[in-house]
């Protein structure tokens, strides 16, 4: 398989580093840094759910109507591509990077994400992502449900005060607490640390420190399986 970032031939089987955690726990920035360090792709699964929420809004489908959301998802025409170091879900050839971050999309997404048929659809799509190579995949149920077989599972967390401050610094007015509550209490794949996940509270760590802790743990687990350590390429 060709590494889409380096163009080199990769002989190892693609693997996934699973990063789960609540909103503003630093999953996005940590995944991107770790992937960059190791020359891997990133997959932001929250962006995939947000893209469906945006599509519902655009098609005037009520996000509270599970049946209509499921029906729209089933007939959705999408494509996965690897570009700019990320695996992205395109809709009609377009990646709605800005549109999925609006307050409307943020408010709609937790409703869409609790629909069973949507989660099944997303699981299949997210598992397809490794066709492009090894990935750092971030979300809420990656270690527990999407790639439970991976050895590299992390649950990032930070105190509620720190998470609130992070969102405010980004200029995002979001009820982080309400969304976490909905994500943690839903019936299908609720947010929780998966079995075998290392829990990393990064309230007082920089992104680099968090990545260093994770890489050390990945290599500890690789050593236990007699695998060569992963080495930073950047
Ligand atoms: O990480 P984020 O804020 O972009 O996620 C958007 C929403 O999607 C959030 O409500 C949680 C949900 N989500 C999920 O249920 N499962 C995932 N794997 C990723 C996100």
GROMACS .gro file of C-alpha atoms and ligand atoms in nm:
model
  254
    1UNK     CA    1   0.000   0.000   0.000
    2UNK     CA    2   0.124   0.354  -0.081
    3UNK     CA    3   0.145   0.595   0.209
    4UNK     CA    4  -0.071   0.891   0.086
    5UNK     CA    5   0.147   1.136   0.281
    6UNK     CA    6   0.494   1.021   0.180
    7UNK     CA    7   0.426   0.828  -0.143
    8UNK     CA    8   0.638   0.543  -0.001
    9UNK     CA    9   0.543   0.180  -0.011
   10UNK     CA   10   0.414   0.065   0.329
   11UNK     CA   11   0.435  -0.306   0.403
   12UNK     CA   12   0.278  -0.309   0.749
   13UNK     CA   13  -0.092  -0.374   0.803
   14UNK     CA   14  -0.278  -0.044   0.860
   15UNK     CA   15  -0.363   0.022   1.224
   16UNK     CA   16  -0.576   0.271   1.413
   17UNK     CA   17  -0.490   0.486   1.713
   18UNK     CA   18  -0.828   0.546   1.877
   19UNK     CA   19  -0.881   0.871   2.066
   20UNK     CA   20  -1.212   0.923   2.244
   21UNK     CA   21  -1.325   1.185   2.490
   22UNK     CA   22  -1.578   1.459   2.563
   23UNK     CA   23  -1.605   1.798   2.389
   24UNK     CA   24  -1.302   2.026   2.429
   25UNK     CA   25  -1.089   1.747   2.572
   26UNK     CA   26  -0.829   1.826   2.305
   27UNK     CA   27  -0.900   1.528   2.079
   28UNK     CA   28  -0.879   1.724   1.755
   29UNK     CA   29  -0.557   1.910   1.815
   30UNK     CA   30  -0.392   1.608   1.980
   31UNK     CA   31  -0.492   1.375   1.694
   32UNK     CA   32  -0.356   1.614   1.435
   33UNK     CA   33  -0.025   1.659   1.619
   34UNK     CA   34   0.019   1.287   1.686
   35UNK     CA   35  -0.064   1.200   1.323
   36UNK     CA   36   0.179   1.462   1.198
   37UNK     CA   37   0.452   1.331   1.430
   38UNK     CA   38   0.404   0.975   1.306
   39UNK     CA   39   0.318   1.043   0.941
   40UNK     CA   40  -0.035   0.903   0.975
   41UNK     CA   41  -0.374   1.021   0.852
   42UNK     CA   42  -0.637   1.171   1.083
   43UNK     CA   43  -1.007   1.092   1.086
   44UNK     CA   44  -1.239   1.336   1.265
   45UNK     CA   45  -1.551   1.123   1.309
   46UNK     CA   46  -1.733   1.415   1.476
   47UNK     CA   47  -1.698   1.597   1.142
   48UNK     CA   48  -1.873   1.302   0.974
   49UNK     CA   49  -2.170   1.331   1.213
   50UNK     CA   50  -2.167   1.708   1.172
   51UNK     CA   51  -2.176   1.667   0.794
   52UNK     CA   52  -2.492   1.458   0.822
   53UNK     CA   53  -2.646   1.716   1.060
   54UNK     CA   54  -2.565   1.990   0.808
   55UNK     CA   55  -2.715   1.781   0.527
   56UNK     CA   56  -3.037   1.735   0.732
   57UNK     CA   57  -3.063   2.111   0.790
   58UNK     CA   58  -3.004   2.180   0.422
   59UNK     CA   59  -3.264   1.922   0.315
   60UNK     CA   60  -3.509   2.057   0.576
   61UNK     CA   61  -3.527   1.725   0.759
   62UNK     CA   62  -3.626   1.758   1.125
   63UNK     CA   63  -3.326   1.629   1.325
   64UNK     CA   64  -3.561   1.519   1.604
   65UNK     CA   65  -3.740   1.280   1.368
   66UNK     CA   66  -3.523   0.965   1.389
   67UNK     CA   67  -3.702   0.788   1.102
   68UNK     CA   68  -3.659   1.076   0.859
   69UNK     CA   69  -3.293   1.122   0.959
   70UNK     CA   70  -3.229   0.748   0.910
   71UNK     CA   71  -3.403   0.753   0.570
   72UNK     CA   72  -3.199   1.053   0.454
   73UNK     CA   73  -2.877   0.888   0.572
   74UNK     CA   74  -2.957   0.564   0.388
   75UNK     CA   75  -2.994   0.734   0.051
   76UNK     CA   76  -2.705   0.974   0.104
   77UNK     CA   77  -2.448   0.991  -0.179
   78UNK     CA   78  -2.105   1.039  -0.023
   79UNK     CA   79  -1.743   0.956  -0.092
   80UNK     CA   80  -1.442   0.906   0.134
   81UNK     CA   81  -1.117   1.065   0.021
   82UNK     CA   82  -0.774   1.122   0.178
   83UNK     CA   83  -0.664   1.482   0.133
   84UNK     CA   84  -0.450   1.725   0.332
   85UNK     CA   85  -0.356   1.448   0.574
   86UNK     CA   86  -0.719   1.375   0.661
   87UNK     CA   87  -0.977   1.120   0.557
   88UNK     CA   88  -1.284   1.325   0.468
   89UNK     CA   89  -1.643   1.251   0.383
   90UNK     CA   90  -1.742   1.443   0.072
   91UNK     CA   91  -2.100   1.531  -0.017
   92UNK     CA   92  -2.146   1.580  -0.391
   93UNK     CA   93  -1.768   1.616  -0.410
   94UNK     CA   94  -1.764   1.889  -0.144
   95UNK     CA   95  -1.624   1.897   0.210
   96UNK     CA   96  -1.833   2.148   0.412
   97UNK     CA   97  -1.551   2.247   0.652
   98UNK     CA   98  -1.703   2.578   0.765
   99UNK     CA   99  -2.071   2.488   0.744
  100UNK     CA  100  -2.038   2.199   0.990
  101UNK     CA  101  -1.901   2.430   1.264
  102UNK     CA  102  -2.198   2.671   1.278
  103UNK     CA  103  -2.407   2.691   1.597
  104UNK     CA  104  -2.701   2.535   1.405
  105UNK     CA  105  -2.497   2.232   1.304
  106UNK     CA  106  -2.352   2.205   1.658
  107UNK     CA  107  -2.701   2.209   1.807
  108UNK     CA  108  -2.833   1.953   1.557
  109UNK     CA  109  -2.550   1.702   1.567
  110UNK     CA  110  -2.613   1.533   1.904
  111UNK     CA  111  -2.970   1.447   1.787
  112UNK     CA  112  -2.847   1.295   1.463
  113UNK     CA  113  -2.568   1.107   1.645
  114UNK     CA  114  -2.809   0.916   1.869
  115UNK     CA  115  -3.002   0.753   1.582
  116UNK     CA  116  -2.921   0.381   1.567
  117UNK     CA  117  -2.930   0.353   1.187
  118UNK     CA  118  -2.699   0.654   1.160
  119UNK     CA  119  -2.446   0.500   1.399
  120UNK     CA  120  -2.451   0.174   1.202
  121UNK     CA  121  -2.395   0.365   0.877
  122UNK     CA  122  -2.111   0.567   1.033
  123UNK     CA  123  -1.948   0.254   1.173
  124UNK     CA  124  -1.926   0.099   0.826
  125UNK     CA  125  -1.787   0.424   0.677
  126UNK     CA  126  -1.537   0.475   0.958
  127UNK     CA  127  -1.407   0.120   0.924
  128UNK     CA  128  -1.354   0.187   0.552
  129UNK     CA  129  -1.114   0.471   0.636
  130UNK     CA  130  -0.813   0.242   0.680
  131UNK     CA  131  -0.823   0.166   0.306
  132UNK     CA  132  -0.606   0.482   0.285
  133UNK     CA  133  -0.354   0.370   0.550
  134UNK     CA  134  -0.298   0.387   0.925
  135UNK     CA  135  -0.501   0.654   1.101
  136UNK     CA  136  -0.539   0.846   1.421
  137UNK     CA  137  -0.917   0.837   1.459
  138UNK     CA  138  -1.094   1.062   1.707
  139UNK     CA  139  -1.450   1.046   1.833
  140UNK     CA  140  -1.663   0.909   2.115
  141UNK     CA  141  -1.682   0.535   2.048
  142UNK     CA  142  -1.375   0.454   1.841
  143UNK     CA  143  -1.209   0.227   2.098
  144UNK     CA  144  -1.534   0.075   2.223
  145UNK     CA  145  -1.728   0.023   1.902
  146UNK     CA  146  -1.559   0.122   1.576
  147UNK     CA  147  -1.215  -0.040   1.618
  148UNK     CA  148  -1.246  -0.239   1.943
  149UNK     CA  149  -0.966  -0.466   1.816
  150UNK     CA  150  -0.700  -0.194   1.818
  151UNK     CA  151  -0.433  -0.204   2.089
  152UNK     CA  152  -0.392   0.171   2.088
  153UNK     CA  153  -0.684   0.327   2.274
  154UNK     CA  154  -0.691   0.657   2.459
  155UNK     CA  155  -0.957   0.850   2.645
  156UNK     CA  156  -0.868   1.218   2.671
  157UNK     CA  157  -1.027   1.428   2.941
  158UNK     CA  158  -0.989   1.764   3.112
  159UNK     CA  159  -1.169   1.934   3.398
  160UNK     CA  160  -1.504   2.101   3.312
  161UNK     CA  161  -1.353   2.445   3.391
  162UNK     CA  162  -1.060   2.392   3.154
  163UNK     CA  163  -1.287   2.260   2.879
  164UNK     CA  164  -1.521   2.556   2.914
  165UNK     CA  165  -1.226   2.799   2.894
  166UNK     CA  166  -1.093   2.624   2.581
  167UNK     CA  167  -1.426   2.665   2.403
  168UNK     CA  168  -1.451   3.030   2.508
  169UNK     CA  169  -1.098   3.096   2.380
  170UNK     CA  170  -1.204   2.951   2.044
  171UNK     CA  171  -1.493   3.199   2.048
  172UNK     CA  172  -1.744   2.915   2.046
  173UNK     CA  173  -2.054   2.959   2.254
  174UNK     CA  174  -2.152   2.603   2.316
  175UNK     CA  175  -2.323   2.428   2.602
  176UNK     CA  176  -2.046   2.169   2.638
  177UNK     CA  177  -2.204   2.025   2.950
  178UNK     CA  178  -2.544   1.965   2.785
  179UNK     CA  179  -2.386   1.800   2.481
  180UNK     CA  180  -2.165   1.575   2.697
  181UNK     CA  181  -2.469   1.474   2.897
  182UNK     CA  182  -2.658   1.380   2.581
  183UNK     CA  183  -2.355   1.196   2.436
  184UNK     CA  184  -2.297   1.003   2.761
  185UNK     CA  185  -2.656   0.907   2.829
  186UNK     CA  186  -2.771   0.796   2.483
  187UNK     CA  187  -2.873   0.434   2.436
  188UNK     CA  188  -2.642   0.357   2.143
  189UNK     CA  189  -2.263   0.373   2.191
  190UNK     CA  190  -2.262   0.623   2.479
  191UNK     CA  191  -1.944   0.816   2.550
  192UNK     CA  192  -1.728   0.630   2.801
  193UNK     CA  193  -1.369   0.505   2.830
  194UNK     CA  194  -1.340   0.173   2.648
  195UNK     CA  195  -1.185  -0.139   2.795
  196UNK     CA  196  -0.807  -0.115   2.768
  197UNK     CA  197  -0.802   0.259   2.704
  198UNK     CA  198  -0.541   0.472   2.875
  199UNK     CA  199  -0.715   0.772   3.035
  200UNK     CA  200  -0.515   1.092   2.990
  201UNK     CA  201  -0.626   1.402   3.180
  202UNK     CA  202  -0.460   1.683   2.987
  203UNK     CA  203  -0.598   1.975   3.196
  204UNK     CA  204  -0.241   2.075   3.276
  205UNK     CA  205  -0.052   1.929   2.979
  206UNK     CA  206   0.046   2.092   2.653
  207UNK     CA  207  -0.053   1.919   2.328
  208UNK     CA  208   0.305   1.800   2.282
  209UNK     CA  209   0.323   1.660   2.635
  210UNK     CA  210  -0.003   1.474   2.576
  211UNK     CA  211   0.131   1.329   2.249
  212UNK     CA  212   0.456   1.224   2.419
  213UNK     CA  213   0.260   1.040   2.692
  214UNK     CA  214   0.053   0.865   2.424
  215UNK     CA  215   0.348   0.768   2.208
  216UNK     CA  216   0.528   0.623   2.509
  217UNK     CA  217   0.221   0.412   2.589
  218UNK     CA  218   0.180   0.301   2.225
  219UNK     CA  219   0.541   0.186   2.218
  220UNK     CA  220   0.507   0.013   2.556
  221UNK     CA  221   0.215  -0.186   2.409
  222UNK     CA  222   0.405  -0.253   2.086
  223UNK     CA  223   0.704  -0.381   2.280
  224UNK     CA  224   0.477  -0.619   2.471
  225UNK     CA  225   0.365  -0.753   2.130
  226UNK     CA  226   0.725  -0.768   2.000
  227UNK     CA  227   0.657  -0.495   1.745
  228UNK     CA  228   0.908  -0.229   1.645
  229UNK     CA  229   0.848   0.109   1.810
  230UNK     CA  230   0.682   0.390   1.616
  231UNK     CA  231   0.931   0.668   1.557
  232UNK     CA  232   0.847   1.036   1.507
  233UNK     CA  233   0.897   1.149   1.148
  234UNK     CA  234   0.829   1.518   1.226
  235LIG     O1  235  -1.629   1.599   1.829
  235LIG     P1  236  -1.744   1.685   1.781
  235LIG     O2  237  -1.785   1.792   1.880
  235LIG     O3  238  -1.721   1.743   1.646
  235LIG     O4  239  -1.867   1.583   1.768
  235LIG     C1  240  -1.990   1.624   1.720
  235LIG     C2  241  -2.101   1.539   1.781
  235LIG     O5  242  -2.101   1.409   1.726
  235LIG     C3  243  -2.102   1.525   1.932
  235LIG     O6  244  -2.233   1.551   1.981
  235LIG     C4  245  -2.069   1.383   1.957
  235LIG     C5  246  -2.105   1.314   1.829
  235LIG     N1  247  -2.009   1.208   1.797
  235LIG     C6  248  -2.043   1.079   1.827
  235LIG     O7  249  -2.150   1.056   1.882
  235LIG     N2  250  -1.959   0.978   1.795
  235LIG     C7  251  -1.841   1.004   1.737
  235LIG     N3  252  -1.760   0.901   1.706
  235LIG     C8  253  -1.803   1.136   1.709
  235LIG     C9  254  -1.890   1.237   1.741
   0.00000   0.00000   0.00000
